[in-house]
CSV table of C-alpha atoms and ligand atoms in Angstrom, one decimal:
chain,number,residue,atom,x,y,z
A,11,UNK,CA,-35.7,3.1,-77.5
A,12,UNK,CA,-35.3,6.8,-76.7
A,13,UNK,CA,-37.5,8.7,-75.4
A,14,UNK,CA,-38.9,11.9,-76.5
A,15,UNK,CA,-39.9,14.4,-74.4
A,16,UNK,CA,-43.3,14.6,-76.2
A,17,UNK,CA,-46.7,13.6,-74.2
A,18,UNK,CA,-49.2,11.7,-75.5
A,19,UNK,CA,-51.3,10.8,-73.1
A,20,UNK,CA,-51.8,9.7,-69.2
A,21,UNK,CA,-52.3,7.2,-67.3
A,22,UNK,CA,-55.0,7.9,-65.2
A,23,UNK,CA,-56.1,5.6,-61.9
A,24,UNK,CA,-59.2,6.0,-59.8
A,25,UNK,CA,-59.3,3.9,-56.5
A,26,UNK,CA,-61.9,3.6,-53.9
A,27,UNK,CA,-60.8,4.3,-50.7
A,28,UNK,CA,-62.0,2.8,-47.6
A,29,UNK,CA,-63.2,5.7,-45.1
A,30,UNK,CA,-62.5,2.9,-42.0
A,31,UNK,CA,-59.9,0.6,-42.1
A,32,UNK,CA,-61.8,-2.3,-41.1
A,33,UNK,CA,-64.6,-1.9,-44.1
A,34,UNK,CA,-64.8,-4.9,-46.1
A,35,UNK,CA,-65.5,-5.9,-49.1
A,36,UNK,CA,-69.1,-6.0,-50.0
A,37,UNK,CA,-70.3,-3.3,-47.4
A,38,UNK,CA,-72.9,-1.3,-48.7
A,39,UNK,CA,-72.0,2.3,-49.9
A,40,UNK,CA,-73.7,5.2,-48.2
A,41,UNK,CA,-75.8,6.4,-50.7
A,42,UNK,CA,-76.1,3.2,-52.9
A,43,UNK,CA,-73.8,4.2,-55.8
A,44,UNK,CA,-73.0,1.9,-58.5
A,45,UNK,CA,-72.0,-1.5,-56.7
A,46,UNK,CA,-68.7,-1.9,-58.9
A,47,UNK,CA,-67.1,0.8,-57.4
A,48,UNK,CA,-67.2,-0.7,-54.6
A,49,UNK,CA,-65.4,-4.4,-54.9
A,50,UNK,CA,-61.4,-3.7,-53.6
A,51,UNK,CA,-61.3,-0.7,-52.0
A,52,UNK,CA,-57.9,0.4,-50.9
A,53,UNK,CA,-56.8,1.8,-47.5
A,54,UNK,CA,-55.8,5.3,-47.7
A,55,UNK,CA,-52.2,5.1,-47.0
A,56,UNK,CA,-51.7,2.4,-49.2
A,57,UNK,CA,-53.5,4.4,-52.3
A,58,UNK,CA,-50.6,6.2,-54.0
A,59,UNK,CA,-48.4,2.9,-53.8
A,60,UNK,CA,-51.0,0.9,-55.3
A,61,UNK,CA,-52.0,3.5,-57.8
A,62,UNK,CA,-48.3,3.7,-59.0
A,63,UNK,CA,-48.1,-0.4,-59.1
A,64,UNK,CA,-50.6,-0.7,-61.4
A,65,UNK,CA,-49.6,2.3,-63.5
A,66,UNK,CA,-46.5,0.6,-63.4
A,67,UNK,CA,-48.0,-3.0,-64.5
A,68,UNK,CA,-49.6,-1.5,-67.3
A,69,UNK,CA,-46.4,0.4,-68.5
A,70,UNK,CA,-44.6,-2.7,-68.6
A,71,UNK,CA,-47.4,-5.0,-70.3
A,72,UNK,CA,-47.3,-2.1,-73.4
A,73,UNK,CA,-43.8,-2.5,-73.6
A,74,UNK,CA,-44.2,-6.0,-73.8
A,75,UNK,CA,-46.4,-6.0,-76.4
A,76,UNK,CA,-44.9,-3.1,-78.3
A,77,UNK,CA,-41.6,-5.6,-79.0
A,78,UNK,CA,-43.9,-8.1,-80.8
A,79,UNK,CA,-45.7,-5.9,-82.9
A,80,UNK,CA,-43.7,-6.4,-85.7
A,81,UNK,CA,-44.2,-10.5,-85.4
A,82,UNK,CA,-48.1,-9.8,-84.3
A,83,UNK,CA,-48.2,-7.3,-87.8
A,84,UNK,CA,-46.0,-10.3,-89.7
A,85,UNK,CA,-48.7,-11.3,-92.9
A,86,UNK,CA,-47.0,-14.8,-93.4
A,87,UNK,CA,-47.2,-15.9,-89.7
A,88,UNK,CA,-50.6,-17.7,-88.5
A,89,UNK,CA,-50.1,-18.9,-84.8
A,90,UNK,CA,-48.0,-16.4,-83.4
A,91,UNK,CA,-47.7,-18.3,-80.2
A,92,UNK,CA,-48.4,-15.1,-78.3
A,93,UNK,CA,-50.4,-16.9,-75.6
A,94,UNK,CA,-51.5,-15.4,-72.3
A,95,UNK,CA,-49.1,-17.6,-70.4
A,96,UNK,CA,-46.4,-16.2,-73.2
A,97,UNK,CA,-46.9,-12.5,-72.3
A,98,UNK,CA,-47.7,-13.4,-68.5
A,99,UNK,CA,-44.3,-15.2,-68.2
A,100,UNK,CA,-42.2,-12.2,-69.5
A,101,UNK,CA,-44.5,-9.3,-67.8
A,102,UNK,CA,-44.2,-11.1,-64.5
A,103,UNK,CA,-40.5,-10.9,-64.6
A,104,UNK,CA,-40.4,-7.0,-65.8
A,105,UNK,CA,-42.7,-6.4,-62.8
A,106,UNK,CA,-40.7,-8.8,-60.2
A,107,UNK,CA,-39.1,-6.4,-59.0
A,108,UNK,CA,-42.5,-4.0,-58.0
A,109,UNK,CA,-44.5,-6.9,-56.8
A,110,UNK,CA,-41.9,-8.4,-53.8
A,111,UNK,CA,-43.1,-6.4,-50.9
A,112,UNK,CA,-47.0,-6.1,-51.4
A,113,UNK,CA,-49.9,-5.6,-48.5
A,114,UNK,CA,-52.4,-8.7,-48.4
A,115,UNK,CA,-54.5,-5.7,-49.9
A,116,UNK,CA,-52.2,-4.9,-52.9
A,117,UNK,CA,-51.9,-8.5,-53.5
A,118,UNK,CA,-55.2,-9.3,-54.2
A,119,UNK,CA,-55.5,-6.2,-56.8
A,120,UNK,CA,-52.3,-6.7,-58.2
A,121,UNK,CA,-53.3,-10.8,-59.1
A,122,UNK,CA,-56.2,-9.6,-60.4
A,123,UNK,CA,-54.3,-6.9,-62.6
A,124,UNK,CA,-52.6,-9.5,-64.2
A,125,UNK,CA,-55.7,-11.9,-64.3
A,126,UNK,CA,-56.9,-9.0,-66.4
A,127,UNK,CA,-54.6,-8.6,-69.2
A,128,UNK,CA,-54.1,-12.2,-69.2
A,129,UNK,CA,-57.5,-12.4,-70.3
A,130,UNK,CA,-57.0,-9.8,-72.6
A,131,UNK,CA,-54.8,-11.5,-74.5
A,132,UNK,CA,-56.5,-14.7,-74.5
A,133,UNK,CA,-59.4,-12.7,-75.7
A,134,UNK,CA,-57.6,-11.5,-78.3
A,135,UNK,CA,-56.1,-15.0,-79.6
A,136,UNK,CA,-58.1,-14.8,-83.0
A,137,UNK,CA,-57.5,-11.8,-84.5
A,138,UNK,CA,-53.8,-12.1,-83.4
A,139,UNK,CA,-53.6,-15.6,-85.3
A,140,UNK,CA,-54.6,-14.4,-88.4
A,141,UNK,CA,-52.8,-15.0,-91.8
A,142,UNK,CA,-52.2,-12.8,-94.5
A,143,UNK,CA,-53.4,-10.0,-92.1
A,144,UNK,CA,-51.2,-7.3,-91.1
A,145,UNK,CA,-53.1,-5.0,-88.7
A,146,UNK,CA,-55.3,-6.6,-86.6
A,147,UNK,CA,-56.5,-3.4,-84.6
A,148,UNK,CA,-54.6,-4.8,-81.6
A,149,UNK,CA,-51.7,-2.5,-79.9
A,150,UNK,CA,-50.5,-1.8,-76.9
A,151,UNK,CA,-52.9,0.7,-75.8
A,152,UNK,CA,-56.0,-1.4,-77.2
A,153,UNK,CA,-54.4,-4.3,-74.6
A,154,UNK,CA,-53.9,-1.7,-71.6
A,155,UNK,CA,-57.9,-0.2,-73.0
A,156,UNK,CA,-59.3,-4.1,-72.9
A,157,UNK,CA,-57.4,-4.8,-69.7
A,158,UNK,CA,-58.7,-2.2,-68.0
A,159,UNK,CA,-62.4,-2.6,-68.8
A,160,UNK,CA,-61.8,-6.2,-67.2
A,161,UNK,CA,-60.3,-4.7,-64.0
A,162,UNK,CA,-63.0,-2.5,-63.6
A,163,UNK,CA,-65.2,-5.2,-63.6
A,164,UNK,CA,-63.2,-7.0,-61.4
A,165,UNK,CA,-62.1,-4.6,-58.7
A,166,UNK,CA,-64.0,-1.3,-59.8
A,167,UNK,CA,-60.6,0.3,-60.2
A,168,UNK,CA,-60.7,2.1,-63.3
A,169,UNK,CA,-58.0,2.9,-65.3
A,170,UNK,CA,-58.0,4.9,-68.5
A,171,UNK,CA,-55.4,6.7,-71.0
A,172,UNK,CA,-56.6,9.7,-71.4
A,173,UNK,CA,-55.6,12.5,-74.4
A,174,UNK,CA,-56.8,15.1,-76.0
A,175,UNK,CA,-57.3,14.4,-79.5
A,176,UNK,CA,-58.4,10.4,-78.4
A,177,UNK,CA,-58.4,8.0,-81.0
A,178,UNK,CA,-60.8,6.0,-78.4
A,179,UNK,CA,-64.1,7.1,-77.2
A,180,UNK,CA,-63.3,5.3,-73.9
A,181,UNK,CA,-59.9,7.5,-73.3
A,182,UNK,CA,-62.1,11.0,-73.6
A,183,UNK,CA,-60.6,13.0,-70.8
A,184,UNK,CA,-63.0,14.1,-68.0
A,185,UNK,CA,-62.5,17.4,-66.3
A,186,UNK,CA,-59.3,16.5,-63.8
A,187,UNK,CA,-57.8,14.6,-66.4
A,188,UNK,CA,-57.8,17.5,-69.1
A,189,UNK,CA,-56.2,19.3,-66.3
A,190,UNK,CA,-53.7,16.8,-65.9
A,191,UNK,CA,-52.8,16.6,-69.2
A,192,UNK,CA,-52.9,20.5,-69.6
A,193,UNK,CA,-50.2,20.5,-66.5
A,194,UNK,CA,-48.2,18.1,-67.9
A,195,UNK,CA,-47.3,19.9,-71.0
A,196,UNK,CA,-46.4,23.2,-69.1
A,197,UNK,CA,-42.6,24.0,-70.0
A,198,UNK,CA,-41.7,23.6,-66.1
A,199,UNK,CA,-43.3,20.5,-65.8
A,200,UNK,CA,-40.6,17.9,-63.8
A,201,UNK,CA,-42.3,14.7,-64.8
A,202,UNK,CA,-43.5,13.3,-61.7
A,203,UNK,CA,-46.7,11.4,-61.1
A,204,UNK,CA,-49.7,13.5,-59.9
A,205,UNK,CA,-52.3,11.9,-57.4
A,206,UNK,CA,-55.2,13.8,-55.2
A,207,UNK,CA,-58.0,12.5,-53.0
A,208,UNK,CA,-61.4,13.4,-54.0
A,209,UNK,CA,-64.7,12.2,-54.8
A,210,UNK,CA,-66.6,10.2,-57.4
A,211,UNK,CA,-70.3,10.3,-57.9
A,212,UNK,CA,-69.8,11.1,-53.6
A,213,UNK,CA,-67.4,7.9,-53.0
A,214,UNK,CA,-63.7,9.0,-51.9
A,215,UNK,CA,-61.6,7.8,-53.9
A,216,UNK,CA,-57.7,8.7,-55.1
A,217,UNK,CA,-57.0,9.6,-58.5
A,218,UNK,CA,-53.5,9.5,-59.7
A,219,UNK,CA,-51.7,10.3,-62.9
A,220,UNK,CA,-48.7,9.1,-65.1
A,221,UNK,CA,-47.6,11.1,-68.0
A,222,UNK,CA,-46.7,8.7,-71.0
A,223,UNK,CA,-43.9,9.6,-73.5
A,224,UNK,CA,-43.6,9.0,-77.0
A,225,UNK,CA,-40.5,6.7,-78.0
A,226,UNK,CA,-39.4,7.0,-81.9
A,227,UNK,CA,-41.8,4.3,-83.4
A,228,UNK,CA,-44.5,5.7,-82.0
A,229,UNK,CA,-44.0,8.5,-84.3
A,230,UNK,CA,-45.5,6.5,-87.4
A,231,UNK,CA,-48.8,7.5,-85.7
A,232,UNK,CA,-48.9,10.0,-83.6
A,233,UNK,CA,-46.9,13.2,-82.6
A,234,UNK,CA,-48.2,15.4,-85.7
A,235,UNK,CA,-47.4,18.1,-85.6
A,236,UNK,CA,-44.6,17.6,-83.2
A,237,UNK,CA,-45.3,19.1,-79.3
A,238,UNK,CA,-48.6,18.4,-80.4
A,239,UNK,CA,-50.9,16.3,-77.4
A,240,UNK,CA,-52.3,13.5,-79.9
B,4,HEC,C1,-49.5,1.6,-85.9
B,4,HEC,C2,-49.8,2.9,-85.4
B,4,HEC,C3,-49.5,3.2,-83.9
B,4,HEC,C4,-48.3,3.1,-83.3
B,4,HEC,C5,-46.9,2.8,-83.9
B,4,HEC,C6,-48.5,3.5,-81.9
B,4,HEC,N1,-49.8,3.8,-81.7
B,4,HEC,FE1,-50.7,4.5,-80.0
B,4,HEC,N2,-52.5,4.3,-80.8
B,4,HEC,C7,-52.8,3.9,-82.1
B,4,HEC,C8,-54.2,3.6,-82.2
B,4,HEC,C9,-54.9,3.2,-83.5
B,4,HEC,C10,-54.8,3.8,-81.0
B,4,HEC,C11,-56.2,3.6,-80.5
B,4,HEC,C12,-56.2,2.2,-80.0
B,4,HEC,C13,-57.4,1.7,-79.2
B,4,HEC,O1,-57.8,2.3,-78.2
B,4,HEC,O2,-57.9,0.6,-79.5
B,4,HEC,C14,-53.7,4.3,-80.1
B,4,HEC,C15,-53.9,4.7,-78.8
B,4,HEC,C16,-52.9,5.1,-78.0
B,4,HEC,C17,-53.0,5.6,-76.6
B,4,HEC,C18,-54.4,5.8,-75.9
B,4,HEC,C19,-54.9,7.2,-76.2
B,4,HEC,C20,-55.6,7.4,-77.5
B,4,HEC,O3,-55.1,8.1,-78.4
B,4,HEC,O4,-56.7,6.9,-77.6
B,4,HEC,C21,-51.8,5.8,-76.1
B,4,HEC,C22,-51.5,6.3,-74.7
B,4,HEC,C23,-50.8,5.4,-77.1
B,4,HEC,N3,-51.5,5.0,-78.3
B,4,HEC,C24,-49.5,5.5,-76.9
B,4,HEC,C25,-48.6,5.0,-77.9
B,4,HEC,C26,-47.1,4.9,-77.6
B,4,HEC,C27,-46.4,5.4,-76.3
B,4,HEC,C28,-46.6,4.4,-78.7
B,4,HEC,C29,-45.1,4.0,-79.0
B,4,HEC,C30,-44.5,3.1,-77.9
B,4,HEC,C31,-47.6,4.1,-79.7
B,4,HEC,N4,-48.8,4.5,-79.1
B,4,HEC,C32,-47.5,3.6,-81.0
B,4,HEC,C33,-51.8,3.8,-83.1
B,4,HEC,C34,-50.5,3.6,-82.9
């Protein structure tokens, strides 16, 4: 698939950081902030690498998806045998690569990425089995969305795909990523990642950024008018 050089959205990753190295998991925040930001935090100089594996994990679980969606959009099929173990099987080989040469603390996060959009798709079994159904409001970016919210949940990493003109409410840009997505369109823009340390609701955390770039089929929905961010 060819890639344009437009920008639709970004993938944007929030991690907690741990201000001492030896802080585990479950120690009470200063300040007693929401508890769920609090469940893996990541070392500081492990946060862009782990910020970029997950990006990465969820790149490569769209693509995944995106190559079935003409059998998962197929009116005459019922079970489409697209199981989580289906989808696991193949994203764990496109990430094998990524995932050799992990710290104990990347480990843990990256099992539970791909606990997360495992459940996803298991969550999503029966509106992907219907017959004589053709869109089932299930695409890539509603898997990456879903997978995501369980994540959060799960390590109080939160992960979002940000635009402008958002189809989601849930992918709304806050202030740094309307930025991002602002600086990512500029003419002299060389495509690499973005990533910052900063705060959240007073909790350091790193924030880091991916642009994602419309391929030919995506065009059916969005790119109008072309350049445009949608
Ligand atoms: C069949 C129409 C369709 C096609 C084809 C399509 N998308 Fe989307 N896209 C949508 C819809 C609908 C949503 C909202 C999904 C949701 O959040 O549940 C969406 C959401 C997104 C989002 C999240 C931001 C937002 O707008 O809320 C991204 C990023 C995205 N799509 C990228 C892509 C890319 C990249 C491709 C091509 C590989 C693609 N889409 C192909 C319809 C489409």
């Amino acid at each position: 698939m060819k890639k344009l050089h437009l920008l639709t959205s970004i993938i944007s990753i929030s991690l907690t950081i741990s201000a001492m190295a030896q802080e585990n998991i479950g120690d009470p925040a200063k300040g007693g902030y929401p508890e769920y930001v609090f469940i893996n935090k990541v070392p500081k100089m492990e946060a862009e690498e782990t910020a970029r594996l997950i990006a990465q994990a969820l790149a490569k679980g769209r693509l995944i998806i995106f190559s079935y969606m003409s059998k998962l959009t197929d009116p005459t099929l019922g079970d489409k045998g697209f199981t989580a173990d289906f989808f696991a099987k193949q994203w764990l080989e496109s990430m094998a690569q990524d995932i050799i040469d992990l710290t104990p603390q990347q480990q843990i996060i990256i099992d539970k990425v791909i606990a997360a959009g495992k459940q996803s798709i298991a969550n999503n079994q029966e509106r992907l089995n219907l017959k004589n159904v053709k869109w089932k409001n299930f695409l890539p970016a509603t898997w990456a969305r879903e997978t995501g919210d369980i994540l959060k949940t799960s390590t109080g990493i939160v992960t979002k795909q940000p635009t402008i003109r958002y189809r989601h409410l849930a992918n709304a840009p806050d202030a740094m990523e309307k930025e991002t997505l602002i600086k990512f369109t500029q003419p002299d823009y060389n495509d690499s990642p973005y990533g910052i340390f900063t705060q959240m609701a007073k909790q350091p955390v790193y924030r880091y950024f991916e642009p994602i770039r419309l391929m030919t089929p995506c065009l059916a929905c969005h790119g109008k008018p072309k350049g445009e961010l949608n």
